[in-house]
Short mmCIF file of C-alpha atoms in Angstrom, two decimals:
data_model
loop_
_atom_site.label_atom_id
_atom_site.label_comp_id
_atom_site.label_asym_id
_atom_site.label_seq_id
_atom_site.Cartn_x
_atom_site.Cartn_y
_atom_site.Cartn_z
CA MET A 11 194.09 67.26 151.90
CA SER A 12 192.97 65.63 148.70
CA GLU A 13 189.49 66.49 147.47
CA LEU A 14 188.97 62.94 146.26
CA ASN A 15 186.76 60.47 148.08
CA VAL A 16 186.71 56.69 148.20
CA GLY A 17 184.67 55.40 145.25
CA ASP A 18 185.38 58.40 142.99
CA ALA A 19 186.14 57.50 139.38
CA VAL A 20 189.37 58.42 137.62
CA PRO A 21 188.65 60.23 134.31
CA GLU A 22 188.27 57.46 131.73
CA LEU A 23 191.10 57.26 129.17
CA ARG A 24 190.37 55.86 125.69
CA VAL A 25 193.23 55.22 123.26
CA THR A 26 193.30 53.20 120.04
CA PRO A 27 196.90 52.23 119.27
CA ASP A 28 197.38 52.17 115.49
CA LYS A 29 199.01 49.32 113.59
CA TYR A 30 202.51 50.82 113.94
CA LEU A 31 202.27 51.96 117.55
CA PRO A 32 204.19 48.86 118.78
CA HIS A 33 207.05 49.87 116.46
CA ARG A 34 207.10 53.44 117.77
CA TYR A 35 206.89 52.20 121.36
CA ALA A 36 209.71 49.72 120.66
CA GLY A 37 211.85 52.60 119.45
CA ALA A 38 210.88 54.85 122.34
CA SER A 39 211.43 52.17 125.01
CA GLY A 40 214.24 50.08 123.51
CA ASP A 41 212.19 46.86 123.80
CA PHE A 42 212.37 45.22 120.37
CA ASN A 43 211.12 41.77 121.40
CA PRO A 44 209.78 40.47 118.04
CA ILE A 45 206.49 39.25 119.56
CA HIS A 46 205.51 42.95 119.65
CA ILE A 47 206.58 44.02 116.17
CA ASP A 48 206.64 40.94 113.93
CA PRO A 49 203.26 39.23 113.31
CA GLU A 50 204.92 36.23 111.63
CA PHE A 51 207.25 35.65 114.56
CA ALA A 52 204.37 36.09 117.02
CA LYS A 53 202.30 33.45 115.21
CA MET A 54 205.30 31.11 115.10
CA VAL A 55 205.43 31.12 118.92
CA GLY A 56 201.71 30.52 119.28
CA LEU A 57 200.31 34.02 119.63
CA PRO A 58 197.34 35.21 117.56
CA ASN A 59 199.28 38.19 116.18
CA ASN A 60 201.88 40.69 117.34
CA ILE A 61 200.81 41.93 120.78
CA LEU A 62 201.13 45.25 122.56
CA HIS A 63 204.00 45.76 124.99
CA GLY A 64 202.67 45.24 128.51
CA LEU A 65 204.72 48.23 129.63
CA TYR A 66 202.98 50.38 126.98
CA SER A 67 199.60 49.47 128.45
CA MET A 68 201.04 50.13 131.92
CA GLY A 69 202.15 53.52 130.60
CA LEU A 70 198.54 54.29 129.69
CA VAL A 71 197.49 53.27 133.22
CA ALA A 72 200.08 55.71 134.59
CA ARG A 73 198.84 58.42 132.22
CA ALA A 74 195.22 57.90 133.33
CA ASN A 75 196.24 58.21 136.99
CA ALA A 76 198.43 61.25 136.32
CA ALA A 77 195.28 63.04 135.16
CA LEU A 78 194.27 63.25 138.85
CA SER A 79 197.21 65.60 139.39
CA GLY A 80 196.85 67.53 136.13
CA GLY A 81 199.62 65.39 134.67
CA ASP A 82 202.20 66.29 137.34
CA PRO A 83 204.95 63.65 136.97
CA ARG A 84 205.77 63.95 140.70
CA ALA A 85 202.37 62.64 141.81
CA LEU A 86 202.67 58.94 140.99
CA LYS A 87 204.68 57.25 143.76
CA ARG A 88 204.00 53.59 143.13
CA LEU A 89 202.31 51.53 140.44
CA SER A 90 201.85 47.77 140.64
CA VAL A 91 200.23 45.78 137.82
CA GLN A 92 199.59 42.26 136.62
CA PHE A 93 199.56 41.58 132.90
CA ARG A 94 196.94 39.01 131.91
CA GLY A 95 195.03 39.16 128.61
CA MET A 96 197.23 40.15 125.69
CA GLY A 97 196.73 43.58 124.14
CA ALA A 98 196.25 43.93 120.40
CA PRO A 99 197.02 46.88 118.11
CA GLU A 100 194.11 48.59 116.34
CA GLN A 101 191.64 47.94 119.16
CA GLU A 102 190.46 50.61 121.56
CA ILE A 103 191.92 50.46 125.09
CA VAL A 104 189.72 51.80 127.87
CA VAL A 105 191.42 52.64 131.18
CA THR A 106 189.11 53.02 134.16
CA GLY A 107 189.89 53.51 137.82
CA THR A 108 188.28 53.93 141.21
CA VAL A 109 189.69 55.59 144.32
CA LYS A 110 190.21 52.83 146.90
CA SER A 111 191.60 54.81 149.83
CA VAL A 112 192.41 58.37 150.83
CA ASP A 113 194.88 59.14 153.63
CA GLY A 114 195.64 62.86 153.81
CA ASN A 115 197.23 63.69 150.44
CA ARG A 116 197.98 60.02 149.70
CA VAL A 117 195.45 58.39 147.37
CA THR A 118 195.27 54.76 146.23
CA VAL A 119 193.50 53.96 142.95
CA ASP A 120 192.44 50.60 141.50
CA THR A 121 192.80 50.66 137.73
CA ILE A 122 191.87 48.33 134.86
CA ALA A 123 192.86 48.54 131.20
CA ALA A 124 190.61 46.59 128.84
CA GLN A 125 189.95 46.00 125.16
CA GLY A 126 186.27 45.07 125.07
CA ASP A 127 185.83 42.22 127.55
CA ASN A 128 189.54 41.44 127.52
CA GLN A 129 191.22 42.93 130.60
CA ILE A 130 194.83 43.43 129.54
CA ILE A 131 195.86 44.93 132.88
CA ARG A 132 194.05 44.10 136.06
CA ASN A 133 194.71 44.54 139.76
CA ALA A 134 196.63 47.70 138.93
CA GLU A 135 197.15 49.68 142.10
CA ALA A 136 198.41 53.25 141.89
CA GLU A 137 199.56 55.34 144.85
CA LEU A 138 199.60 59.08 144.30
CA GLU A 139 200.58 62.08 146.37
CA LEU A 140 198.25 64.93 145.44
CA MET B 7 213.07 18.41 134.70
CA PRO B 8 212.97 20.73 137.72
CA ILE B 9 213.45 24.39 137.03
CA LYS B 10 216.98 25.79 137.45
CA THR B 11 217.23 28.09 140.44
CA ASP B 12 221.01 28.60 140.55
CA ALA B 13 220.70 32.27 139.59
CA VAL B 14 218.65 33.28 142.64
CA GLY B 15 220.64 35.98 144.44
CA LYS B 16 222.79 36.74 141.40
CA THR B 17 223.53 40.39 140.63
CA TRP B 18 224.69 41.97 137.38
CA PRO B 19 226.90 44.99 136.79
CA ALA B 20 225.29 48.39 137.24
CA SER B 21 224.49 50.21 134.01
CA THR B 22 224.27 53.99 133.65
CA TYR B 23 221.82 55.74 131.31
CA GLN B 24 221.99 59.45 130.48
CA VAL B 25 218.52 60.98 130.20
CA GLY B 26 218.05 63.31 127.22
CA ARG B 27 215.37 65.77 126.13
CA GLU B 28 214.68 64.18 122.75
CA LYS B 29 214.29 60.71 124.25
CA ILE B 30 211.78 62.02 126.81
CA LYS B 31 209.89 63.69 123.95
CA GLU B 32 209.89 60.46 121.92
CA TYR B 33 208.58 58.46 124.88
CA ALA B 34 205.88 61.00 125.75
CA ASN B 35 204.75 61.09 122.11
CA ALA B 36 204.45 57.28 121.95
CA LEU B 37 202.22 57.35 125.04
CA GLY B 38 200.19 60.38 123.91
CA ILE B 39 201.29 62.40 126.96
CA GLU B 40 200.95 66.13 126.28
CA ASN B 41 202.08 68.02 129.41
CA PRO B 42 204.62 70.63 128.17
CA VAL B 43 206.97 69.84 131.09
CA HIS B 44 207.99 66.77 129.03
CA PHE B 45 208.72 68.82 125.87
CA ASP B 46 209.84 72.30 126.75
CA VAL B 47 212.63 73.29 129.12
CA GLU B 48 211.07 76.65 130.00
CA ALA B 49 207.73 74.99 130.86
CA ALA B 50 209.59 72.43 132.97
CA ARG B 51 211.59 75.10 134.85
CA ALA B 52 208.43 77.13 135.44
CA GLU B 53 207.06 74.08 137.28
CA GLY B 54 210.19 73.77 139.41
CA PHE B 55 212.06 71.06 137.48
CA ARG B 56 215.78 71.47 136.72
CA ASP B 57 215.23 70.48 133.06
CA VAL B 58 212.70 68.67 130.87
CA VAL B 59 211.25 66.02 133.17
CA ALA B 60 210.48 62.39 132.28
CA PRO B 61 207.02 60.87 132.78
CA PRO B 62 207.16 58.23 135.57
CA MET B 63 206.95 55.27 133.18
CA PHE B 64 210.05 56.55 131.35
CA ALA B 65 211.59 54.30 134.03
CA VAL B 66 211.49 51.50 131.47
CA VAL B 67 213.80 53.49 129.18
CA TYR B 68 216.56 54.03 131.73
CA ALA B 69 216.18 50.68 133.53
CA LEU B 70 215.85 48.25 130.59
CA PRO B 71 219.49 48.47 129.45
CA ALA B 72 220.52 47.22 132.90
CA MET B 73 217.82 44.53 133.00
CA ALA B 74 218.48 42.98 129.59
CA PRO B 75 221.73 41.18 130.56
CA ALA B 76 219.97 39.74 133.62
CA ILE B 77 216.90 38.51 131.76
CA LEU B 78 219.03 37.14 128.89
CA ASP B 79 221.64 35.46 131.13
CA PRO B 80 221.91 31.74 130.19
CA GLU B 81 222.50 30.97 133.88
CA VAL B 82 218.96 32.27 134.55
CA GLY B 83 217.77 30.08 131.68
CA ILE B 84 214.66 31.91 130.50
CA ASN B 85 213.22 30.53 127.25
CA PHE B 86 212.54 33.80 125.47
CA ALA B 87 210.13 32.40 122.89
CA THR B 88 207.61 31.40 125.57
CA MET B 89 208.21 34.28 128.01
CA VAL B 90 205.53 36.81 128.84
CA HIS B 91 205.72 39.79 131.16
CA GLY B 92 203.68 38.73 134.18
CA GLY B 93 203.76 41.69 136.50
CA GLN B 94 205.54 44.90 137.28
CA VAL B 95 205.96 47.14 140.29
CA PHE B 96 207.57 50.58 140.14
CA GLU B 97 208.18 52.80 143.16
CA TRP B 98 209.40 56.27 142.33
CA GLY B 99 211.58 58.62 144.34
CA GLU B 100 213.28 61.69 142.87
CA VAL B 101 212.05 62.54 139.35
CA ALA B 102 214.28 61.89 136.32
CA CYS B 103 215.21 64.97 134.27
CA SER B 104 217.19 65.53 131.10
CA GLY B 105 220.90 65.54 131.94
CA ASP B 106 220.57 63.01 134.76
CA ASP B 107 222.87 59.99 134.85
CA ILE B 108 220.80 57.14 136.23
CA THR B 109 222.53 53.98 137.40
CA THR B 110 220.50 50.78 137.69
CA THR B 111 221.56 47.57 139.45
CA PRO B 112 219.58 44.33 138.95
CA VAL B 113 219.32 41.25 141.17
CA CYS B 114 217.45 37.96 140.66
CA VAL B 115 215.31 37.51 143.78
CA SER B 116 213.37 34.33 143.04
CA ILE B 117 212.77 31.55 140.50
CA GLU B 118 209.79 29.30 141.14
CA GLU B 119 207.74 26.75 139.28
CA LYS B 120 203.95 26.83 139.58
CA ASP B 121 201.44 24.92 137.43
CA GLY B 122 204.04 24.14 134.78
CA LYS B 123 205.07 27.77 134.52
CA GLY B 124 208.34 29.36 135.59
CA PHE B 125 208.15 32.61 137.56
CA TYR B 126 211.37 34.62 137.31
CA VAL B 127 211.46 37.66 139.59
CA PHE B 128 214.08 40.41 139.39
CA GLU B 129 214.44 43.59 141.39
CA SER B 130 216.32 46.72 140.43
CA THR B 131 217.34 49.93 142.13
CA SER B 132 218.11 53.09 140.20
CA VAL B 133 219.95 56.12 141.60
CA ASN B 134 220.84 59.44 139.99
CA GLN B 135 224.18 61.26 139.83
CA ASP B 136 223.57 62.75 143.30
CA GLY B 137 222.95 59.33 144.84
CA GLU B 138 219.21 59.96 145.17
CA GLN B 139 217.01 56.94 144.54
CA VAL B 140 214.76 57.48 141.54
CA LEU B 141 213.29 53.99 141.22
CA HIS B 142 212.85 50.63 142.86
CA ALA B 143 211.31 48.02 140.57
CA VAL B 144 210.12 44.42 140.68
CA TRP B 145 210.00 42.63 137.30
CA THR B 146 208.12 39.31 137.02
CA ASN B 147 208.55 37.25 133.88
CA ILE B 148 206.52 34.10 133.30
CA VAL B 149 207.72 31.28 131.06
CA ARG B 150 205.12 28.83 129.78
CA GLY B 151 205.86 25.13 129.67
CA VAL B 152 209.02 24.88 131.77
#
């Protein structure tokens, strides 16, 4: 049985990606889409600047949820997200979550990743086996 | 001009990725993940893993090489310059560890137009060298101004 209850908060995760994080994430992930690493290209296609990889922000959501299991990589069974607002480097990302359901050792968590008022990931639903 | 939907149902060749310790370390560092099971083989074995284990979202590393030919396929017709990643679903099975050979197969499951935007949805299934499923994924890409 999980010790979590519906309505419990996931430990808040705060990360400020530095200017070159998108480059390191591009190297780590293999996603070199220039909108993430080239401000001039990003502006040319109508974006305000180079933007964070959505899958990087999703990785932070996964990391925040993994904290419920002490970081055990076996715990996260499913993660579903929608990318909406664009994430920017050099701005703090705050990941928050609330337990939505508990069924035995299976826990569902609603998670949001935001930079200020800008929700860069919303409707994120994580299913964990704890 | 109506959106092209010819590619719905199309599959692309499976692509195999060999998971390695240094790549797991690089990914974990980029995400600020500190659990030693991602860095140290002894720590990983002490926790019951066969080798250094990947964080769940390392899925993007082993699945992207298979997805790229699908997303870039001219028959699908995505305009890259105006594409954004709209949504993502990952369902994990067996964990991925260093030394695993993970084979990913993509399929285009739907192409739809809504409010002047194109929604291109792909699914992928990834299995390891023992035939165990490690990942099922749904990738939604949105193209503005189709």
